[in-house]
CSV table of C-alpha atoms in Angstrom, one decimal:
chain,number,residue,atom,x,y,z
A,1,UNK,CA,-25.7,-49.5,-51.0
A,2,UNK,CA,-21.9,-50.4,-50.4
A,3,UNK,CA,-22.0,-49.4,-46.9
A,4,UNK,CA,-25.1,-52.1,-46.8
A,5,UNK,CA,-24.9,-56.0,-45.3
A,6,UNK,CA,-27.0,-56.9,-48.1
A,7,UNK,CA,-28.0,-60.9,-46.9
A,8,UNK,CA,-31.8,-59.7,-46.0
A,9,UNK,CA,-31.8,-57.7,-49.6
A,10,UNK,CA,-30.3,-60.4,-51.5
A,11,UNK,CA,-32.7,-63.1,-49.7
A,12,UNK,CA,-35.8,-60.8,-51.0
A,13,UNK,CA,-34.1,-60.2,-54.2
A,14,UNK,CA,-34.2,-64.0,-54.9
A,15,UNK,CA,-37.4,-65.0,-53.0
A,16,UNK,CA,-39.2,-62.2,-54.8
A,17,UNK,CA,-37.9,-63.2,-58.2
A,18,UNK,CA,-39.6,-67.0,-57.4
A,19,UNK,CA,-42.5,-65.6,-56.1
A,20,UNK,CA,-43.3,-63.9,-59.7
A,21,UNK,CA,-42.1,-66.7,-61.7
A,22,UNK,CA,-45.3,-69.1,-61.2
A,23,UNK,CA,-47.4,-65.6,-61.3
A,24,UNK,CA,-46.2,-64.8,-64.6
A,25,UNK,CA,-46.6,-68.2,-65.7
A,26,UNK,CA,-49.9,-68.5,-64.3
A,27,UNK,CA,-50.4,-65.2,-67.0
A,28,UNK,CA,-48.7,-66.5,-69.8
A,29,UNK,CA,-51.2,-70.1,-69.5
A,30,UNK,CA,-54.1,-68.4,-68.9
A,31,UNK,CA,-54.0,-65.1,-71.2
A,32,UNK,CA,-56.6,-66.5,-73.1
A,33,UNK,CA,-59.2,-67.2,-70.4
A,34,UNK,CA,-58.7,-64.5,-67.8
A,35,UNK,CA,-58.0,-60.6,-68.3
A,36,UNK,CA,-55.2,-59.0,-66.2
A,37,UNK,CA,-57.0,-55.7,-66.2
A,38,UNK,CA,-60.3,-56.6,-64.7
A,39,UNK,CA,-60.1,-60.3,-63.5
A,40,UNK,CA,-58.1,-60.8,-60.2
A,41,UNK,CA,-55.2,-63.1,-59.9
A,42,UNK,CA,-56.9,-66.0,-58.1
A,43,UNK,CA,-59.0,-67.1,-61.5
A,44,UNK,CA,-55.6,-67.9,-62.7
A,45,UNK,CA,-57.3,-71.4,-60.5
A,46,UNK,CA,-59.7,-72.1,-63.2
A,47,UNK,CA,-56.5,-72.4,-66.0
A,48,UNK,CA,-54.5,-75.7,-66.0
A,49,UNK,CA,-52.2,-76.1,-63.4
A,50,UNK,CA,-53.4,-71.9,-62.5
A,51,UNK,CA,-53.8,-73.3,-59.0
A,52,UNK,CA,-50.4,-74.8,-58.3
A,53,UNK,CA,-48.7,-71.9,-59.3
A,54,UNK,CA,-50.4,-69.4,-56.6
A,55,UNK,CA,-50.4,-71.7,-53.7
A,56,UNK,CA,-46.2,-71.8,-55.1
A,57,UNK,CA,-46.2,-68.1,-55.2
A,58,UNK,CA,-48.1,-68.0,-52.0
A,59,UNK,CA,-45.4,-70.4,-50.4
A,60,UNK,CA,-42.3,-68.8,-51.6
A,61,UNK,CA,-43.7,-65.3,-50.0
A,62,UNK,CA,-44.6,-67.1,-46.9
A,63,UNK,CA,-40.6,-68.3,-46.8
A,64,UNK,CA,-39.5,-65.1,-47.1
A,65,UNK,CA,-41.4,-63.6,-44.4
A,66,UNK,CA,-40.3,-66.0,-41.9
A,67,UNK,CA,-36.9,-65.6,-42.7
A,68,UNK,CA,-37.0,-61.7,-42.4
A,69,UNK,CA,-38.8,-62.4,-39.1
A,70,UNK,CA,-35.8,-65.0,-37.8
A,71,UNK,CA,-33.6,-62.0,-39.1
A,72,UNK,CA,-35.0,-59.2,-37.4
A,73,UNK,CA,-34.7,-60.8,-34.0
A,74,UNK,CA,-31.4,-62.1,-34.4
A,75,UNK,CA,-29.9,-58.8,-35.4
A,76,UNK,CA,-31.3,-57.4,-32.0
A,77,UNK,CA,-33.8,-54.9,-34.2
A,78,UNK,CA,-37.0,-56.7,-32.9
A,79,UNK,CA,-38.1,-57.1,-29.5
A,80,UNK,CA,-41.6,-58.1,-28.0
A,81,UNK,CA,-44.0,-60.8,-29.6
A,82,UNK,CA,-45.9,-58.6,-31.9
A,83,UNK,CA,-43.6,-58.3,-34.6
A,84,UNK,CA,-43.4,-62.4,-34.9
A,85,UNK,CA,-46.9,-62.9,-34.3
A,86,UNK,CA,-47.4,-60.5,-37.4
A,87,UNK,CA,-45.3,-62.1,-39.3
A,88,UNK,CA,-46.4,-65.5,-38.8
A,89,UNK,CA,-50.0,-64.2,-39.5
A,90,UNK,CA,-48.7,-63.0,-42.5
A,91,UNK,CA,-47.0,-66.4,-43.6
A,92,UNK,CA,-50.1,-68.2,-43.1
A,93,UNK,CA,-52.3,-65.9,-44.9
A,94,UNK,CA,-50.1,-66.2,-47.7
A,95,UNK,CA,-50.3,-70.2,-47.9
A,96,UNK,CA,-54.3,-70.2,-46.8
A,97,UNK,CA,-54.7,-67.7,-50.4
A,98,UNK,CA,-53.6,-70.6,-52.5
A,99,UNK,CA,-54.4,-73.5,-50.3
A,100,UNK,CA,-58.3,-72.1,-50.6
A,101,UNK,CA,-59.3,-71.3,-54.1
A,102,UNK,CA,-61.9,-68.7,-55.2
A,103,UNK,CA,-65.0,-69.8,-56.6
A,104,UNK,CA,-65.8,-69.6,-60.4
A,105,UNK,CA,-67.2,-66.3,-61.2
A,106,UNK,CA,-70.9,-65.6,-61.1
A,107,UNK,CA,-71.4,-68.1,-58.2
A,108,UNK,CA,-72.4,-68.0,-54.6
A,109,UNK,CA,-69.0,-67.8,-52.5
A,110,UNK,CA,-68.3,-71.0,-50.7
A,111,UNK,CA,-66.4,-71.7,-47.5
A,112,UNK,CA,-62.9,-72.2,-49.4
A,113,UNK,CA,-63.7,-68.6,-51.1
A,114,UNK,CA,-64.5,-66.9,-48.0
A,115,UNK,CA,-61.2,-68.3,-46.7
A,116,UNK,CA,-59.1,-67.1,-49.7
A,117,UNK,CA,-60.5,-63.5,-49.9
A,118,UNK,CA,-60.1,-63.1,-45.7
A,119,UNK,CA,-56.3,-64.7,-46.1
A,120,UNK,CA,-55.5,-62.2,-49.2
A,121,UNK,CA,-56.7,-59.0,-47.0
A,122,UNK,CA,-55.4,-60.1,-43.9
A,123,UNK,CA,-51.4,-60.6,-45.9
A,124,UNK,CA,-51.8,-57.0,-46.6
A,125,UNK,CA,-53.3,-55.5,-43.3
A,126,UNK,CA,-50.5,-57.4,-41.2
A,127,UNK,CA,-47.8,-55.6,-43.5
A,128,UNK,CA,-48.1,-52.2,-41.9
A,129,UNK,CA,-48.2,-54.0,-38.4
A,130,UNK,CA,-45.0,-55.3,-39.0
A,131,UNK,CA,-43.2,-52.0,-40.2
A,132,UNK,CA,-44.7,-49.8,-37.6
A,133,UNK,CA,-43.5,-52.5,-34.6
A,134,UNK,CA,-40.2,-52.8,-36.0
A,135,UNK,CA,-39.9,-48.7,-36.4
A,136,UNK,CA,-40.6,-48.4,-32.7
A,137,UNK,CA,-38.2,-51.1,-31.6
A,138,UNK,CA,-35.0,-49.5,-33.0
A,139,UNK,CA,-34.9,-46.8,-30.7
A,140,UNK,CA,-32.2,-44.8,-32.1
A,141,UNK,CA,-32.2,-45.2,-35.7
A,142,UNK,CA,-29.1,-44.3,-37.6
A,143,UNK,CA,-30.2,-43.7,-41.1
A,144,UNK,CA,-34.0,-42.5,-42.2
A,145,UNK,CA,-35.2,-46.0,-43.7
A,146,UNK,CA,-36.5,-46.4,-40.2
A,147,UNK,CA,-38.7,-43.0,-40.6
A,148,UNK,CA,-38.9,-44.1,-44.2
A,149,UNK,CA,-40.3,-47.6,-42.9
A,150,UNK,CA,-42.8,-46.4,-40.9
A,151,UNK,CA,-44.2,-43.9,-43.7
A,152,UNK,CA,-44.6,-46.5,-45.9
A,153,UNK,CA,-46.4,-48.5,-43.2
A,154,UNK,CA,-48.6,-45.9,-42.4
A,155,UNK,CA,-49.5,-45.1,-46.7
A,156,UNK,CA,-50.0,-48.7,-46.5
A,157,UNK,CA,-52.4,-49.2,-44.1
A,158,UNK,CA,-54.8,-46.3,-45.7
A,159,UNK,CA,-54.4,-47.5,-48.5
A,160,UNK,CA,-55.2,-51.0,-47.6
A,161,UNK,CA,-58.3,-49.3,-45.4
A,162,UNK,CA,-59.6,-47.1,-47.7
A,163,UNK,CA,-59.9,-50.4,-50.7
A,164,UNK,CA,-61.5,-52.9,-47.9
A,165,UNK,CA,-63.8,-50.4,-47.5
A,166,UNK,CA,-64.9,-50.2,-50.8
A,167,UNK,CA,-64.3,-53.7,-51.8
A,168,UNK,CA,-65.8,-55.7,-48.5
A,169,UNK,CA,-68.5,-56.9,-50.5
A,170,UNK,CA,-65.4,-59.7,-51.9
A,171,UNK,CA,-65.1,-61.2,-48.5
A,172,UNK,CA,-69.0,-62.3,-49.1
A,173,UNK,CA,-69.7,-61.9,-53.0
A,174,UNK,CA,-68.2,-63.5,-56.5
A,175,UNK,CA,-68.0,-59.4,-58.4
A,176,UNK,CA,-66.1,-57.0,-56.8
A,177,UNK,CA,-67.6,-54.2,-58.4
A,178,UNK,CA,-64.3,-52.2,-58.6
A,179,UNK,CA,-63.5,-51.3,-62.2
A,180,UNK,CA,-59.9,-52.9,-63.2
A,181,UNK,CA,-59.5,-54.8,-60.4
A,182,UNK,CA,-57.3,-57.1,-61.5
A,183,UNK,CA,-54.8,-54.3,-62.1
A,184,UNK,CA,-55.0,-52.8,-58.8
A,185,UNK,CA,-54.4,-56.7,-57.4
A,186,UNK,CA,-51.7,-57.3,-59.3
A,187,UNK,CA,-50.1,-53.5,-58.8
A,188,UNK,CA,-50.6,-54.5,-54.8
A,189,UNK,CA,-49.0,-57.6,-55.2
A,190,UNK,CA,-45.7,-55.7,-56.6
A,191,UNK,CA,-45.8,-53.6,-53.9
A,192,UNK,CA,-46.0,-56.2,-51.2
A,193,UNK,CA,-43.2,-56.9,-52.7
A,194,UNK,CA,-41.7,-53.8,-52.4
A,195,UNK,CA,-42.1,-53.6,-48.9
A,196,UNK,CA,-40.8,-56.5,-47.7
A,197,UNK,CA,-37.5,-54.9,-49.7
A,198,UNK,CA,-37.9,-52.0,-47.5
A,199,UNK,CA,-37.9,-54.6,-44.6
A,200,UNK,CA,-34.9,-56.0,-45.6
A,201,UNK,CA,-33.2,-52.8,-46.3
A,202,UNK,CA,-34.0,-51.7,-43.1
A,203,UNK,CA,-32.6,-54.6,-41.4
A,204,UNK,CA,-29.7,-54.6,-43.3
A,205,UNK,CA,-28.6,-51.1,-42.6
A,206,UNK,CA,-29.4,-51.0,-39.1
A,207,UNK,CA,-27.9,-53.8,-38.3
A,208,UNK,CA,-24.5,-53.3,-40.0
A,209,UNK,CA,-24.3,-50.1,-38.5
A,210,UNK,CA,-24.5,-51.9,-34.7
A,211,UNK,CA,-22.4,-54.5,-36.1
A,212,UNK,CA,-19.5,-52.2,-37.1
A,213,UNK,CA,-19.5,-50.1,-33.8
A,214,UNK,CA,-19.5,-53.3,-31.8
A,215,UNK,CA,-16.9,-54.5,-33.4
A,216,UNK,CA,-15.1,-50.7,-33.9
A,217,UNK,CA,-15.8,-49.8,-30.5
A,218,UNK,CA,-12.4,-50.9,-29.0
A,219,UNK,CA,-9.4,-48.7,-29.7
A,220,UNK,CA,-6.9,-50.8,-27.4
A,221,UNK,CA,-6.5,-49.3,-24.5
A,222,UNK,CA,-7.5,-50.5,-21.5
A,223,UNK,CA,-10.1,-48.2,-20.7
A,224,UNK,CA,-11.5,-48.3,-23.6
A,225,UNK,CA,-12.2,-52.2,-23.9
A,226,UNK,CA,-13.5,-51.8,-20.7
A,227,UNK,CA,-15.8,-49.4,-21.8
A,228,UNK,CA,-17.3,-51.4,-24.3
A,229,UNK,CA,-17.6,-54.6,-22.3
A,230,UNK,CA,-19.9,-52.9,-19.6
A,231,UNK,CA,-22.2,-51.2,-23.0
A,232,UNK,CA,-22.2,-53.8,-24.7
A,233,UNK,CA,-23.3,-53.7,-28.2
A,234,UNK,CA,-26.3,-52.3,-29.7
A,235,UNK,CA,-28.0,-55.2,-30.3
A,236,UNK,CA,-27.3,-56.9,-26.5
A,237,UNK,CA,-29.2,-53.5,-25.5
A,238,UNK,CA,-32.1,-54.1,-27.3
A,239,UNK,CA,-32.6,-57.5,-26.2
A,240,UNK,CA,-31.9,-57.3,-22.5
């Protein structure tokens, strides 16, 4: 990690962090009243002051994403509208799953739970979106988080598939009739997490790598400056 610019790692690091803090408060209050292993995270809205910690944890998440987005294009390593459109998708999701609260269990799903279960599985079907189109745009990668990246994106979107599939009866429906549940939730909440550190990490090391040859690229001579001035940097290529 030394040869990494670490600002988009760092900015997860610390965005992550305060994303978990109101989840594992939201834990903490209502340990008595809701079971981590089979209830999902969104009755943590039915605990005192439950609610006001996901819509915090759904806001901090939505920060981050934006700011990875803003990243991406100004390092050069996004082009084209799809990866910001994702991203922004992805943002709003996040604040629509805490705005919108479930409905208590054993009850007819309302509008706002309708809302709250479509925002949660629309977050997590953007994510690969976003890895794949950021994969394609660095056309010549210089180290495998790139490949690595778009792996990830790709395990994610089965994975993702393969549990809407089973669990689309949420969208419409109070149970989800998936045994431990509220494990698997919380386990794909750490690893949206996770990928938006592979994000970062991707960013980072890409775009340090076209930083330094920009800024390496001139030896002194002549021909050489002259060189670079018509190439250009790697990032100036990307976005013309």
């Amino acid at each position: 990690m030394s040869e990494v610019d670490a600002r988009s790692m760092r900015t997860v690091g610390w965005f992550g962090a305060t994303a978990l803090l109101p989840m594992v408060a939201a834990h903490v209050v209502g340990a008595s009243a809701v079971d981590p292993v089979l209830d999902p995270i969104s009755w943590y809205a039915f605990v005192p002051g439950g609610g006001e910690m996901i819509l915090a944890g759904g806001l901090v998440l939505a920060v981050l994403g934006l700011i990875l987005m803003v990243r991406m294009y100004r390092t050069g390593l996004a082009v084209g509208p799809l990866p910001a459109v994702a991203m922004i998708v992805f943002a709003v999701a996040m604040v629509l799953v805490g705005a919108f609260p479930t409905d208590p269990p054993g009850t007819a799903a309302s509008f706002s739970a309708i809302v709250h279960r479509v925002s949660a599985a629309t977050a997590f079907c953007v994510l690969p979106v976003i890895g794949l189109s950021l994969e394609r745009s660095i056309g010549q990668p210089r180290s495998a988080l790139p490949r690595g990246l778009r792996s990830a994106a790709i395990a994610l979107g089965v994975v993702v598939a393969l549990f809407l599939v089973v669990h689309l009866s949420l969208v419409f429906f109070a149970s989800s009739g998936i045994f431990a549940f509220g494990l698997i939730e919380r386990v794909g909440f750490v690893i949206m997490i996770g990928f938006l550190f592979l994000l970062a990490a991707t960013i980072d090391r890409e775009s340090l790598t076209a930083e330094t040859e920009a800024t390496g690229a001139s030896t002194g001579h002549p021909a050489d400056e002259q060189a670079f001035l018509l190439s250009g940097s790697r990032s100036a290529d990307l976005v013309a």
